[in-house]
Amino acid sequence: LELIILGSVVSNSGFDYTSIGFTAQVGYYFDKALEFGIRQSLNFADTNRTSLLNGATRVFADYHFDFSEWQPFAGFSLGGVYGGGVESGFIIGPEIGVKYYVKDQTFITGSIAYQFNVEEDAGDGSTFYNLGIGFLF
């Protein structure tokens, strides 16, 4: 079982909308390389007109490559996005990242995920940038 707490930044495809927030993730390894889990993001944007709060709930599958302390991964996630400043809907997309184990059960991680609404053009998606700390139990 894995728990990760991340700081996150979300930008739309034109970078004319950006928000900051946090993401919590729980994952389960089905074997040494394949992980499935769920993420909850909560983001805040303060524009010159208003303050916006939005979120995303996504399930994910990632494949990890074992390079000792370094664990790059690639996968995909899908779920829902909702709240102020975003068009609510079902999102899906690829993700990549890396985990660096500072101890056997503790790591620092960073990832990038591109998510797009399945009812819109794939080029109109959002990019999720995450950096955080994780723990294995």
N, CA, C and O atoms as CSV, one atom per row, in Angstrom:
chain,resi,resn,atom,element,x,y,z
A,1,LEU,N,N,0.854,-1.177,0.000
A,1,LEU,CA,C,0.000,0.000,0.000
A,1,LEU,C,C,0.895,1.234,0.000
A,1,LEU,O,O,1.928,1.270,0.669
A,2,GLU,N,N,0.485,2.233,-0.754
A,2,GLU,CA,C,1.277,3.448,-0.902
A,2,GLU,C,C,0.397,4.666,-0.646
A,2,GLU,O,O,-0.763,4.694,-1.057
A,3,LEU,N,N,0.945,5.674,0.031
A,3,LEU,CA,C,0.265,6.944,0.261
A,3,LEU,C,C,1.203,8.048,-0.195
A,3,LEU,O,O,2.372,8.072,0.188
A,4,ILE,N,N,0.687,8.973,-1.023
A,4,ILE,CA,C,1.476,10.096,-1.518
A,4,ILE,C,C,0.695,11.391,-1.290
A,4,ILE,O,O,-0.510,11.457,-1.534
A,5,ILE,N,N,1.406,12.419,-0.817
A,5,ILE,CA,C,0.850,13.762,-0.675
A,5,ILE,C,C,1.650,14.659,-1.620
A,5,ILE,O,O,2.878,14.702,-1.556
A,6,LEU,N,N,0.942,15.373,-2.496
A,6,LEU,CA,C,1.590,16.156,-3.553
A,6,LEU,C,C,1.098,17.590,-3.569
A,6,LEU,O,O,-0.071,17.867,-3.303
A,7,GLY,N,N,1.999,18.483,-3.881
A,7,GLY,CA,C,1.619,19.828,-4.282
A,7,GLY,C,C,1.369,19.764,-5.777
A,7,GLY,O,O,2.093,19.064,-6.485
A,8,SER,N,N,0.372,20.470,-6.274
A,8,SER,CA,C,0.051,20.338,-7.687
A,8,SER,C,C,-0.238,21.693,-8.326
A,8,SER,O,O,-0.689,22.638,-7.678
A,9,VAL,N,N,0.042,21.743,-9.623
A,9,VAL,CA,C,-0.285,22.892,-10.461
A,9,VAL,C,C,-1.020,22.338,-11.672
A,9,VAL,O,O,-0.600,21.332,-12.244
A,10,VAL,N,N,-2.107,22.978,-12.065
A,10,VAL,CA,C,-2.890,22.559,-13.227
A,10,VAL,C,C,-2.974,23.732,-14.196
A,10,VAL,O,O,-3.298,24.854,-13.807
A,11,SER,N,N,-2.673,23.453,-15.474
A,11,SER,CA,C,-2.776,24.475,-16.519
A,11,SER,C,C,-3.592,23.931,-17.672
A,11,SER,O,O,-3.509,22.746,-17.994
A,12,ASN,N,N,-4.389,24.799,-18.300
A,12,ASN,CA,C,-5.095,24.367,-19.505
A,12,ASN,C,C,-4.131,24.403,-20.681
A,12,ASN,O,O,-2.991,24.845,-20.537
A,13,SER,N,N,-4.580,23.942,-21.842
A,13,SER,CA,C,-3.683,23.784,-22.984
A,13,SER,C,C,-3.092,25.101,-23.473
A,13,SER,O,O,-2.005,25.095,-24.051
A,14,GLY,N,N,-3.761,26.216,-23.264
A,14,GLY,CA,C,-3.246,27.505,-23.694
A,14,GLY,C,C,-2.474,28.251,-22.615
A,14,GLY,O,O,-1.992,29.359,-22.850
A,15,PHE,N,N,-2.354,27.653,-21.435
A,15,PHE,CA,C,-1.702,28.255,-20.276
A,15,PHE,C,C,-2.311,29.607,-19.904
A,15,PHE,O,O,-1.641,30.439,-19.293
A,16,ASP,N,N,-3.590,29.834,-20.270
A,16,ASP,CA,C,-4.250,31.063,-19.852
A,16,ASP,C,C,-5.047,30.860,-18.558
A,16,ASP,O,O,-5.658,31.798,-18.047
A,17,TYR,N,N,-5.038,29.659,-18.047
A,17,TYR,CA,C,-5.670,29.355,-16.760
A,17,TYR,C,C,-4.738,28.414,-16.006
A,17,TYR,O,O,-4.397,27.341,-16.504
A,18,THR,N,N,-4.330,28.811,-14.816
A,18,THR,CA,C,-3.464,27.981,-13.982
A,18,THR,C,C,-3.978,28.035,-12.558
A,18,THR,O,O,-4.380,29.096,-12.078
A,19,SER,N,N,-3.970,26.896,-11.878
A,19,SER,CA,C,-4.361,26.857,-10.479
A,19,SER,C,C,-3.330,26.045,-9.699
A,19,SER,O,O,-2.596,25.240,-10.273
A,20,ILE,N,N,-3.283,26.264,-8.396
A,20,ILE,CA,C,-2.389,25.506,-7.528
A,20,ILE,C,C,-3.232,24.753,-6.518
A,20,ILE,O,O,-4.375,25.129,-6.256
A,21,GLY,N,N,-2.682,23.696,-5.951
A,21,GLY,CA,C,-3.431,22.939,-4.969
A,21,GLY,C,C,-2.651,21.777,-4.418
A,21,GLY,O,O,-1.420,21.780,-4.402
A,22,PHE,N,N,-3.389,20.776,-3.964
A,22,PHE,CA,C,-2.737,19.584,-3.449
A,22,PHE,C,C,-3.483,18.354,-3.949
A,22,PHE,O,O,-4.657,18.410,-4.315
A,23,THR,N,N,-2.764,17.259,-3.951
A,23,THR,CA,C,-3.313,15.977,-4.385
A,23,THR,C,C,-2.928,14.924,-3.366
A,23,THR,O,O,-1.788,14.890,-2.903
A,24,ALA,N,N,-3.867,14.070,-3.015
A,24,ALA,CA,C,-3.606,12.896,-2.183
A,24,ALA,C,C,-3.843,11.662,-3.044
A,24,ALA,O,O,-4.797,11.602,-3.820
A,25,GLN,N,N,-2.967,10.690,-2.895
A,25,GLN,CA,C,-3.045,9.482,-3.725
A,25,GLN,C,C,-2.842,8.245,-2.861
A,25,GLN,O,O,-1.974,8.216,-1.989
A,26,VAL,N,N,-3.652,7.230,-3.116
A,26,VAL,CA,C,-3.484,5.924,-2.487
A,26,VAL,C,C,-3.347,4.910,-3.609
A,26,VAL,O,O,-4.159,4.880,-4.534
A,27,GLY,N,N,-2.304,4.073,-3.522
A,27,GLY,CA,C,-2.069,3.082,-4.563
A,27,GLY,C,C,-1.788,1.716,-3.984
A,27,GLY,O,O,-1.386,1.583,-2.828
A,28,TYR,N,N,-2.005,0.702,-4.803
A,28,TYR,CA,C,-1.758,-0.680,-4.413
A,28,TYR,C,C,-0.962,-1.360,-5.527
A,28,TYR,O,O,-1.335,-1.288,-6.698
A,29,TYR,N,N,0.130,-2.014,-5.157
A,29,TYR,CA,C,0.958,-2.732,-6.121
A,29,TYR,C,C,0.447,-4.157,-6.274
A,29,TYR,O,O,0.398,-4.916,-5.307
A,30,PHE,N,N,0.063,-4.518,-7.512
A,30,PHE,CA,C,-0.373,-5.885,-7.780
A,30,PHE,C,C,0.814,-6.809,-7.990
A,30,PHE,O,O,0.705,-8.020,-7.793
A,31,ASP,N,N,1.940,-6.250,-8.386
A,31,ASP,CA,C,3.217,-6.943,-8.405
A,31,ASP,C,C,4.281,-5.868,-8.227
A,31,ASP,O,O,3.949,-4.729,-7.896
A,32,LYS,N,N,5.547,-6.200,-8.438
A,32,LYS,CA,C,6.614,-5.230,-8.178
A,32,LYS,C,C,6.526,-3.989,-9.070
A,32,LYS,O,O,6.995,-2.920,-8.680
A,33,ALA,N,N,5.933,-4.115,-10.259
A,33,ALA,CA,C,5.948,-3.020,-11.222
A,33,ALA,C,C,4.600,-2.351,-11.442
A,33,ALA,O,O,4.573,-1.159,-11.748
A,34,LEU,N,N,3.486,-3.050,-11.304
A,34,LEU,CA,C,2.174,-2.542,-11.695
A,34,LEU,C,C,1.387,-2.046,-10.484
A,34,LEU,O,O,1.118,-2.792,-9.543
A,35,GLU,N,N,1.027,-0.764,-10.538
A,35,GLU,CA,C,0.293,-0.130,-9.443
A,35,GLU,C,C,-1.031,0.425,-9.948
A,35,GLU,O,O,-1.100,1.005,-11.031
A,36,PHE,N,N,-2.081,0.242,-9.151
A,36,PHE,CA,C,-3.395,0.819,-9.410
A,36,PHE,C,C,-3.786,1.640,-8.184
A,36,PHE,O,O,-3.413,1.303,-7.060
A,37,GLY,N,N,-4.544,2.727,-8.407
A,37,GLY,CA,C,-4.945,3.519,-7.259
A,37,GLY,C,C,-5.918,4.621,-7.610
A,37,GLY,O,O,-6.505,4.647,-8.691
A,38,ILE,N,N,-6.072,5.540,-6.657
A,38,ILE,CA,C,-7.002,6.654,-6.801
A,38,ILE,C,C,-6.324,7.932,-6.309
A,38,ILE,O,O,-5.531,7.911,-5.367
A,39,ARG,N,N,-6.654,9.049,-6.970
A,39,ARG,CA,C,-6.135,10.368,-6.616
A,39,ARG,C,C,-7.292,11.333,-6.402
A,39,ARG,O,O,-8.310,11.273,-7.091
A,40,GLN,N,N,-7.113,12.214,-5.442
A,40,GLN,CA,C,-8.060,13.308,-5.228
A,40,GLN,C,C,-7.277,14.613,-5.240
A,40,GLN,O,O,-6.356,14.794,-4.444
A,41,SER,N,N,-7.639,15.518,-6.136
A,41,SER,CA,C,-6.987,16.820,-6.231
A,41,SER,C,C,-7.965,17.912,-5.847
A,41,SER,O,O,-9.155,17.829,-6.151
A,42,LEU,N,N,-7.461,18.926,-5.182
A,42,LEU,CA,C,-8.224,20.111,-4.835
A,42,LEU,C,C,-7.364,21.307,-5.234
A,42,LEU,O,O,-6.241,21.453,-4.750
A,43,ASN,N,N,-7.887,22.169,-6.121
A,43,ASN,CA,C,-7.105,23.254,-6.687
A,43,ASN,C,C,-7.795,24.596,-6.465
A,43,ASN,O,O,-9.020,24.684,-6.385
A,44,PHE,N,N,-6.974,25.633,-6.368
A,44,PHE,CA,C,-7.459,26.986,-6.125
A,44,PHE,C,C,-6.814,27.941,-7.122
A,44,PHE,O,O,-5.609,27.865,-7.364
A,45,ALA,N,N,-7.597,28.826,-7.692
A,45,ALA,CA,C,-7.088,29.879,-8.574
A,45,ALA,C,C,-7.687,31.199,-8.130
A,45,ALA,O,O,-8.886,31.286,-7.864
A,46,ASP,N,N,-6.860,32.220,-8.049
A,46,ASP,CA,C,-7.305,33.557,-7.682
A,46,ASP,C,C,-7.050,34.460,-8.879
A,46,ASP,O,O,-5.907,34.828,-9.149
A,47,THR,N,N,-8.111,34.818,-9.598
A,47,THR,CA,C,-7.976,35.678,-10.770
A,47,THR,C,C,-8.339,37.107,-10.390
A,47,THR,O,O,-8.751,37.364,-9.258
A,48,ASN,N,N,-8.188,38.035,-11.328
A,48,ASN,CA,C,-8.536,39.420,-11.022
A,48,ASN,C,C,-10.048,39.623,-10.904
A,48,ASN,O,O,-10.498,40.663,-10.426
A,49,ARG,N,N,-10.833,38.631,-11.339
A,49,ARG,CA,C,-12.294,38.739,-11.251
A,49,ARG,C,C,-12.895,37.934,-10.110
A,49,ARG,O,O,-13.899,38.345,-9.527
A,50,THR,N,N,-12.293,36.784,-9.778
A,50,THR,CA,C,-12.908,35.908,-8.782
A,50,THR,C,C,-11.893,34.893,-8.267
A,50,THR,O,O,-10.799,34.753,-8.813
A,51,SER,N,N,-12.272,34.204,-7.227
A,51,SER,CA,C,-11.498,33.073,-6.722
A,51,SER,C,C,-12.251,31.799,-7.082
A,51,SER,O,O,-13.472,31.735,-6.942
A,52,LEU,N,N,-11.528,30.791,-7.544
A,52,LEU,CA,C,-12.148,29.565,-8.015
A,52,LEU,C,C,-11.603,28.364,-7.260
A,52,LEU,O,O,-10.411,28.289,-6.964
A,53,LEU,N,N,-12.478,27.440,-6.958
A,53,LEU,CA,C,-12.098,26.186,-6.314
A,53,LEU,C,C,-12.605,25.058,-7.189
A,53,LEU,O,O,-13.780,25.035,-7.556
A,54,ASN,N,N,-11.720,24.111,-7.532
A,54,ASN,CA,C,-12.155,22.971,-8.327
A,54,ASN,C,C,-11.406,21.726,-7.893
A,54,ASN,O,O,-10.441,21.801,-7.131
A,55,GLY,N,N,-11.854,20.591,-8.380
A,55,GLY,CA,C,-11.243,19.323,-7.993
A,55,GLY,C,C,-11.266,18.319,-9.117
A,55,GLY,O,O,-11.930,18.502,-10.137
A,56,ALA,N,N,-10.519,17.250,-8.902
A,56,ALA,CA,C,-10.498,16.129,-9.838
A,56,ALA,C,C,-10.336,14.853,-9.029
A,56,ALA,O,O,-9.516,14.781,-8.114
A,57,THR,N,N,-11.126,13.850,-9.378
A,57,THR,CA,C,-11.019,12.527,-8.775
A,57,THR,C,C,-10.707,11.557,-9.897
A,57,THR,O,O,-11.478,11.426,-10.848
A,58,ARG,N,N,-9.560,10.869,-9.786
A,58,ARG,CA,C,-9.099,10.010,-10.884
A,58,ARG,C,C,-8.608,8.677,-10.350
A,58,ARG,O,O,-8.029,8.608,-9.266
A,59,VAL,N,N,-8.839,7.630,-11.108
A,59,VAL,CA,C,-8.190,6.345,-10.871
A,59,VAL,C,C,-7.012,6.261,-11.841
A,59,VAL,O,O,-7.015,6.904,-12.891
A,60,PHE,N,N,-6.006,5.462,-11.478
A,60,PHE,CA,C,-4.818,5.401,-12.315
A,60,PHE,C,C,-4.224,3.995,-12.338
A,60,PHE,O,O,-4.478,3.171,-11.459
A,61,ALA,N,N,-3.432,3.756,-13.368
A,61,ALA,CA,C,-2.617,2.550,-13.485
A,61,ALA,C,C,-1.240,2.993,-13.970
A,61,ALA,O,O,-1.130,3.678,-14.987
A,62,ASP,N,N,-0.187,2.603,-13.244
A,62,ASP,CA,C,1.178,2.979,-13.599
A,62,ASP,C,C,2.077,1.745,-13.615
A,62,ASP,O,O,1.953,0.855,-12.774
A,63,TYR,N,N,2.981,1.713,-14.586
A,63,TYR,CA,C,3.993,0.664,-14.658
A,63,TYR,C,C,5.325,1.283,-14.259
A,63,TYR,O,O,5.750,2.285,-14.833
A,64,HIS,N,N,5.992,0.673,-13.258
A,64,HIS,CA,C,7.251,1.180,-12.719
A,64,HIS,C,C,8.429,0.398,-13.284
A,64,HIS,O,O,8.362,-0.818,-13.464
A,65,PHE,N,N,9.513,1.126,-13.561
A,65,PHE,CA,C,10.756,0.533,-14.047
A,65,PHE,C,C,11.768,0.573,-12.904
A,65,PHE,O,O,12.022,1.641,-12.347
A,66,ASP,N,N,12.343,-0.561,-12.550
A,66,ASP,CA,C,13.194,-0.694,-11.371
A,66,ASP,C,C,14.645,-0.345,-11.694
A,66,ASP,O,O,15.349,-1.116,-12.347
A,67,PHE,N,N,15.083,0.824,-11.228
A,67,PHE,CA,C,16.483,1.242,-11.328
A,67,PHE,C,C,16.994,1.561,-9.929
A,67,PHE,O,O,17.510,2.652,-9.687
A,68,SER,N,N,16.852,0.618,-9.015
A,68,SER,CA,C,17.276,0.749,-7.627
A,68,SER,C,C,16.508,1.884,-6.955
A,68,SER,O,O,15.287,1.797,-6.827
A,69,GLU,N,N,17.195,2.956,-6.518
A,69,GLU,CA,C,16.499,4.059,-5.833
A,69,GLU,C,C,15.577,4.829,-6.772
A,69,GLU,O,O,14.568,5.381,-6.333
A,70,TRP,N,N,15.911,4.872,-8.055
A,70,TRP,CA,C,15.105,5.586,-9.046
A,70,TRP,C,C,14.053,4.652,-9.620
A,70,TRP,O,O,14.373,3.545,-10.055
A,71,GLN,N,N,12.810,5.088,-9.623
A,71,GLN,CA,C,11.696,4.295,-10.136
A,71,GLN,C,C,10.863,5.134,-11.103
A,71,GLN,O,O,9.820,5.660,-10.715
A,72,PRO,N,N,11.309,5.270,-12.374
A,72,PRO,CA,C,10.468,5.965,-13.348
A,72,PRO,C,C,9.184,5.165,-13.590
A,72,PRO,O,O,9.167,3.944,-13.435
A,73,PHE,N,N,8.124,5.856,-13.967
A,73,PHE,CA,C,6.868,5.160,-14.255
A,73,PHE,C,C,6.126,5.860,-15.385
A,73,PHE,O,O,6.331,7.042,-15.659
A,74,ALA,N,N,5.269,5.098,-16.022
A,74,ALA,CA,C,4.395,5.605,-17.084
A,74,ALA,C,C,3.050,4.921,-16.938
A,74,ALA,O,O,2.978,3.771,-16.506
A,75,GLY,N,N,1.987,5.621,-17.294
A,75,GLY,CA,C,0.667,5.032,-17.167
A,75,GLY,C,C,-0.408,5.959,-17.685
A,75,GLY,O,O,-0.173,6.788,-18.564
A,76,PHE,N,N,-1.589,5.802,-17.126
A,76,PHE,CA,C,-2.727,6.628,-17.519
A,76,PHE,C,C,-3.649,6.793,-16.326
A,76,PHE,O,O,-3.583,6.035,-15.358
A,77,SER,N,N,-4.510,7.799,-16.414
A,77,SER,CA,C,-5.530,7.991,-15.394
A,77,SER,C,C,-6.812,8.444,-16.066
A,77,SER,O,O,-6.808,8.951,-17.188
A,78,LEU,N,N,-7.904,8.248,-15.353
A,78,LEU,CA,C,-9.210,8.675,-15.838
A,78,LEU,C,C,-10.098,8.966,-14.646
A,78,LEU,O,O,-9.931,8.396,-13.568
A,79,GLY,N,N,-11.046,9.866,-14.862
A,79,GLY,CA,C,-11.955,10.222,-13.784
A,79,GLY,C,C,-12.743,11.466,-14.106
A,79,GLY,O,O,-13.035,11.746,-15.268
A,80,GLY,N,N,-13.088,12.219,-13.067
A,80,GLY,CA,C,-13.918,13.393,-13.244
A,80,GLY,C,C,-13.235,14.655,-12.756
A,80,GLY,O,O,-12.444,14.634,-11.814
A,81,VAL,N,N,-13.560,15.757,-13.421
A,81,VAL,CA,C,-13.115,17.081,-13.001
A,81,VAL,C,C,-14.365,17.928,-12.799
A,81,VAL,O,O,-15.343,17.775,-13.531
A,82,TYR,N,N,-14.340,18.828,-11.802
A,82,TYR,CA,C,-15.549,19.563,-11.435
A,82,TYR,C,C,-15.171,20.812,-10.656
A,82,TYR,O,O,-14.066,20.914,-10.123
A,83,GLY,N,N,-16.090,21.752,-10.595
A,83,GLY,CA,C,-15.895,22.949,-9.794
A,83,GLY,C,C,-15.750,24.204,-10.628
A,83,GLY,O,O,-16.005,24.202,-11.832
A,84,GLY,N,N,-15.335,25.283,-9.969
A,84,GLY,CA,C,-15.227,26.584,-10.603
A,84,GLY,C,C,-14.082,26.683,-11.589
A,84,GLY,O,O,-12.985,26.186,-11.333
A,85,GLY,N,N,-14.339,27.323,-12.711
A,85,GLY,CA,C,-13.306,27.593,-13.691
A,85,GLY,C,C,-12.956,26.449,-14.611
A,85,GLY,O,O,-12.097,26.603,-15.479
A,86,VAL,N,N,-13.592,25.309,-14.447
A,86,VAL,CA,C,-13.345,24.165,-15.321
A,86,VAL,C,C,-14.673,23.658,-15.854
A,86,VAL,O,O,-15.716,23.832,-15.224
A,87,GLU,N,N,-14.626,23.034,-17.010
A,87,GLU,CA,C,-15.825,22.408,-17.542
A,87,GLU,C,C,-15.916,21.007,-16.967
A,87,GLU,O,O,-15.078,20.158,-17.271
A,88,SER,N,N,-16.911,20.754,-16.149
A,88,SER,CA,C,-17.061,19.451,-15.509
A,88,SER,C,C,-17.222,18.366,-16.561
A,88,SER,O,O,-17.850,18.576,-17.600
A,89,GLY,N,N,-16.651,17.214,-16.280
A,89,GLY,CA,C,-16.786,16.115,-17.209
A,89,GLY,C,C,-15.839,14.973,-16.906
A,89,GLY,O,O,-15.123,14.978,-15.905
A,90,PHE,N,N,-15.854,13.992,-17.797
A,90,PHE,CA,C,-15.020,12.798,-17.686
A,90,PHE,C,C,-13.702,13.059,-18.400
A,90,PHE,O,O,-13.691,13.426,-19.576
A,91,ILE,N,N,-12.577,12.870,-17.686
A,91,ILE,CA,C,-11.264,13.122,-18.254
A,91,ILE,C,C,-10.449,11.833,-18.305
A,91,ILE,O,O,-10.669,10.911,-17.519
A,92,ILE,N,N,-9.506,11.788,-19.243
A,92,ILE,CA,C,-8.638,10.632,-19.407
A,92,ILE,C,C,-7.326,11.123,-20.010
A,92,ILE,O,O,-7.304,12.150,-20.687
A,93,GLY,N,N,-6.240,10.404,-19.774
A,93,GLY,CA,C,-4.989,10.787,-20.398
A,93,GLY,C,C,-3.769,10.085,-19.823
A,93,GLY,O,O,-3.861,9.387,-18.813
A,94,PRO,N,N,-2.618,10.277,-20.479
A,94,PRO,CA,C,-1.377,9.624,-20.068
A,94,PRO,C,C,-0.661,10.398,-18.959
A,94,PRO,O,O,-0.945,11.569,-18.706
A,95,GLU,N,N,0.276,9.704,-18.306
A,95,GLU,CA,C,1.092,10.325,-17.279
A,95,GLU,C,C,2.464,9.661,-17.234
A,95,GLU,O,O,2.618,8.486,-17.565
A,96,ILE,N,N,3.449,10.442,-16.819
A,96,ILE,CA,C,4.799,9.927,-16.602
A,96,ILE,C,C,5.325,10.542,-15.317
A,96,ILE,O,O,4.838,11.580,-14.871
A,97,GLY,N,N,6.321,9.897,-14.726
A,97,GLY,CA,C,6.906,10.446,-13.517
A,97,GLY,C,C,8.063,9.612,-13.038
A,97,GLY,O,O,8.499,8.672,-13.703
A,98,VAL,N,N,8.555,9.974,-11.865
A,98,VAL,CA,C,9.666,9.250,-11.257
A,98,VAL,C,C,9.523,9.314,-9.739
A,98,VAL,O,O,9.046,10.301,-9.179
A,99,LYS,N,N,9.948,8.236,-9.094
A,99,LYS,CA,C,10.031,8.197,-7.631
A,99,LYS,C,C,11.493,7.967,-7.283
A,99,LYS,O,O,12.161,7.128,-7.888
A,100,TYR,N,N,11.988,8.717,-6.302
A,100,TYR,CA,C,13.349,8.528,-5.818
A,100,TYR,C,C,13.271,8.137,-4.353
A,100,TYR,O,O,12.818,8.921,-3.519
A,101,TYR,N,N,13.713,6.923,-4.038
A,101,TYR,CA,C,13.626,6.387,-2.683
A,101,TYR,C,C,14.781,6.912,-1.840
A,101,TYR,O,O,15.940,6.578,-2.090
A,102,VAL,N,N,14.465,7.735,-0.838
A,102,VAL,CA,C,15.470,8.242,0.082
A,102,VAL,C,C,15.694,7.254,1.225
A,102,VAL,O,O,16.752,7.262,1.855
A,103,LYS,N,N,14.710,6.412,1.491
A,103,LYS,CA,C,14.780,5.294,2.433
A,103,LYS,C,C,13.954,4.168,1.835
A,103,LYS,O,O,13.273,4.369,0.830
A,104,ASP,N,N,14.004,2.991,2.436
A,104,ASP,CA,C,13.291,1.840,1.875
A,104,ASP,C,C,11.795,2.073,1.709
A,104,ASP,O,O,11.201,1.566,0.757
A,105,GLN,N,N,11.175,2.820,2.606
A,105,GLN,CA,C,9.732,3.019,2.586
A,105,GLN,C,C,9.311,4.461,2.337
A,105,GLN,O,O,8.131,4.792,2.462
A,106,THR,N,N,10.275,5.335,1.979
A,106,THR,CA,C,9.992,6.761,1.805
A,106,THR,C,C,10.611,7.245,0.507
A,106,THR,O,O,11.756,6.917,0.200
A,107,PHE,N,N,9.853,8.029,-0.258
A,107,PHE,CA,C,10.371,8.517,-1.532
A,107,PHE,C,C,9.853,9.914,-1.837
A,107,PHE,O,O,8.844,10.362,-1.293
A,108,ILE,N,N,10.576,10.586,-2.724
A,108,ILE,CA,C,10.168,11.859,-3.300
A,108,ILE,C,C,9.702,11.550,-4.717
A,108,ILE,O,O,10.322,10.741,-5.409
A,109,THR,N,N,8.629,12.178,-5.152
A,109,THR,CA,C,8.093,11.866,-6.474
A,109,THR,C,C,7.679,13.124,-7.223
A,109,THR,O,O,7.296,14.130,-6.627
A,110,GLY,N,N,7.764,13.041,-8.519
A,110,GLY,CA,C,7.282,14.089,-9.400
A,110,GLY,C,C,6.624,13.456,-10.609
A,110,GLY,O,O,7.048,12.396,-11.070
A,111,SER,N,N,5.592,14.099,-11.120
A,111,SER,CA,C,4.894,13.527,-12.280
A,111,SER,C,C,4.236,14.628,-13.096
A,111,SER,O,O,3.998,15.738,-12.619
A,112,ILE,N,N,3.950,14.278,-14.343
A,112,ILE,CA,C,3.207,15.138,-15.256
A,112,ILE,C,C,2.126,14.280,-15.893
A,112,ILE,O,O,2.408,13.186,-16.383
A,113,ALA,N,N,0.897,14.766,-15.891
A,113,ALA,CA,C,-0.218,14.051,-16.515
A,113,ALA,C,C,-0.970,15.018,-17.422
A,113,ALA,O,O,-1.225,16.161,-17.043
A,114,TYR,N,N,-1.319,14.564,-18.603
A,114,TYR,CA,C,-2.148,15.359,-19.513
A,114,TYR,C,C,-3.527,14.718,-19.545
A,114,TYR,O,O,-3.664,13.546,-19.895
A,115,GLN,N,N,-4.540,15.480,-19.183
A,115,GLN,CA,C,-5.905,14.981,-19.113
A,115,GLN,C,C,-6.799,15.801,-20.037
A,115,GLN,O,O,-6.695,17.027,-20.078
A,116,PHE,N,N,-7.668,15.132,-20.772
A,116,PHE,CA,C,-8.605,15.864,-21.621
A,116,PHE,C,C,-9.997,15.300,-21.437
A,116,PHE,O,O,-10.179,14.120,-21.137
A,117,ASN,N,N,-10.977,16.174,-21.625
A,117,ASN,CA,C,-12.378,15.799,-21.532
A,117,ASN,C,C,-12.721,14.952,-22.755
A,117,ASN,O,O,-12.440,15.357,-23.883
A,118,VAL,N,N,-13.319,13.792,-22.546
A,118,VAL,CA,C,-13.598,12.880,-23.658
A,118,VAL,C,C,-14.633,13.440,-24.628
A,118,VAL,O,O,-14.754,12.943,-25.748
A,119,GLU,N,N,-15.375,14.454,-24.224
A,119,GLU,CA,C,-16.377,15.057,-25.100
A,119,GLU,C,C,-15.831,16.251,-25.877
A,119,GLU,O,O,-16.575,16.906,-26.607
A,120,GLU,N,N,-14.531,16.543,-25.727
A,120,GLU,CA,C,-13.924,17.681,-26.401
A,120,GLU,C,C,-12.696,17.225,-27.175
A,120,GLU,O,O,-12.326,16.052,-27.137
A,121,ASP,N,N,-12.076,18.153,-27.868
A,121,ASP,CA,C,-10.849,17.894,-28.599
A,121,ASP,C,C,-9.731,17.548,-27.610
A,121,ASP,O,O,-9.599,18.196,-26.572
A,122,ALA,N,N,-8.924,16.524,-27.931
A,122,ALA,CA,C,-7.830,16.105,-27.053
A,122,ALA,C,C,-6.816,17.229,-26.839
A,122,ALA,O,O,-6.127,17.244,-25.819
A,123,GLY,N,N,-6.711,18.155,-27.769
A,123,GLY,CA,C,-5.790,19.277,-27.635
A,123,GLY,C,C,-6.248,20.351,-26.669
A,123,GLY,O,O,-5.496,21.284,-26.387
A,124,ASP,N,N,-7.466,20.243,-26.154
A,124,ASP,CA,C,-8.004,21.240,-25.224
A,124,ASP,C,C,-7.949,20.765,-23.775
A,124,ASP,O,O,-8.752,21.201,-22.950
A,125,GLY,N,N,-7.012,19.881,-23.461
A,125,GLY,CA,C,-6.934,19.311,-22.125
A,125,GLY,C,C,-6.178,20.180,-21.138
A,125,GLY,O,O,-5.853,21.335,-21.415
A,126,SER,N,N,-5.909,19.599,-19.987
A,126,SER,CA,C,-5.170,20.262,-18.916
A,126,SER,C,C,-3.963,19.416,-18.543
A,126,SER,O,O,-3.987,18.190,-18.651
A,127,THR,N,N,-2.912,20.089,-18.105
A,127,THR,CA,C,-1.701,19.403,-17.665
A,127,THR,C,C,-1.596,19.517,-16.154
A,127,THR,O,O,-1.667,20.615,-15.602
A,128,PHE,N,N,-1.425,18.380,-15.486
A,128,PHE,CA,C,-1.272,18.309,-14.038
A,128,PHE,C,C,0.210,18.106,-13.736
A,128,PHE,O,O,0.798,17.119,-14.179
A,129,TYR,N,N,0.824,19.027,-12.985
A,129,TYR,CA,C,2.212,18.905,-12.550
A,129,TYR,C,C,2.188,18.628,-11.037
A,129,TYR,O,O,1.538,19.355,-10.286
A,130,ASN,N,N,2.884,17.594,-10.598
A,130,ASN,CA,C,2.842,17.211,-9.187
A,130,ASN,C,C,4.244,16.971,-8.629
A,130,ASN,O,O,5.111,16.442,-9.325
A,131,LEU,N,N,4.461,17.356,-7.389
A,131,LEU,CA,C,5.706,17.098,-6.686
A,131,LEU,C,C,5.344,16.820,-5.240
A,131,LEU,O,O,4.594,17.578,-4.625
A,132,GLY,N,N,5.880,15.724,-4.692
A,132,GLY,CA,C,5.505,15.409,-3.332
A,132,GLY,C,C,6.346,14.326,-2.691
A,132,GLY,O,O,7.435,13.994,-3.159
A,133,ILE,N,N,5.812,13.786,-1.608
A,133,ILE,CA,C,6.479,12.757,-0.820
A,133,ILE,C,C,5.542,11.566,-0.680
A,133,ILE,O,O,4.326,11.729,-0.578
A,134,GLY,N,N,6.121,10.355,-0.677
A,134,GLY,CA,C,5.313,9.156,-0.573
A,134,GLY,C,C,5.866,8.178,0.439
A,134,GLY,O,O,7.042,8.215,0.798
A,135,PHE,N,N,4.982,7.297,0.891
A,135,PHE,CA,C,5.324,6.300,1.902
A,135,PHE,C,C,4.722,4.959,1.514
A,135,PHE,O,O,3.589,4.891,1.038
A,136,LEU,N,N,5.479,3.903,1.719
A,136,LEU,CA,C,4.989,2.535,1.523
A,136,LEU,C,C,4.648,1.934,2.882
A,136,LEU,O,O,5.369,2.143,3.857
A,137,PHE,N,N,3.561,1.198,2.940
A,137,PHE,CA,C,3.139,0.539,4.183
A,137,PHE,C,C,3.041,-0.948,3.965
A,137,PHE,O,O,2.701,-1.686,4.890
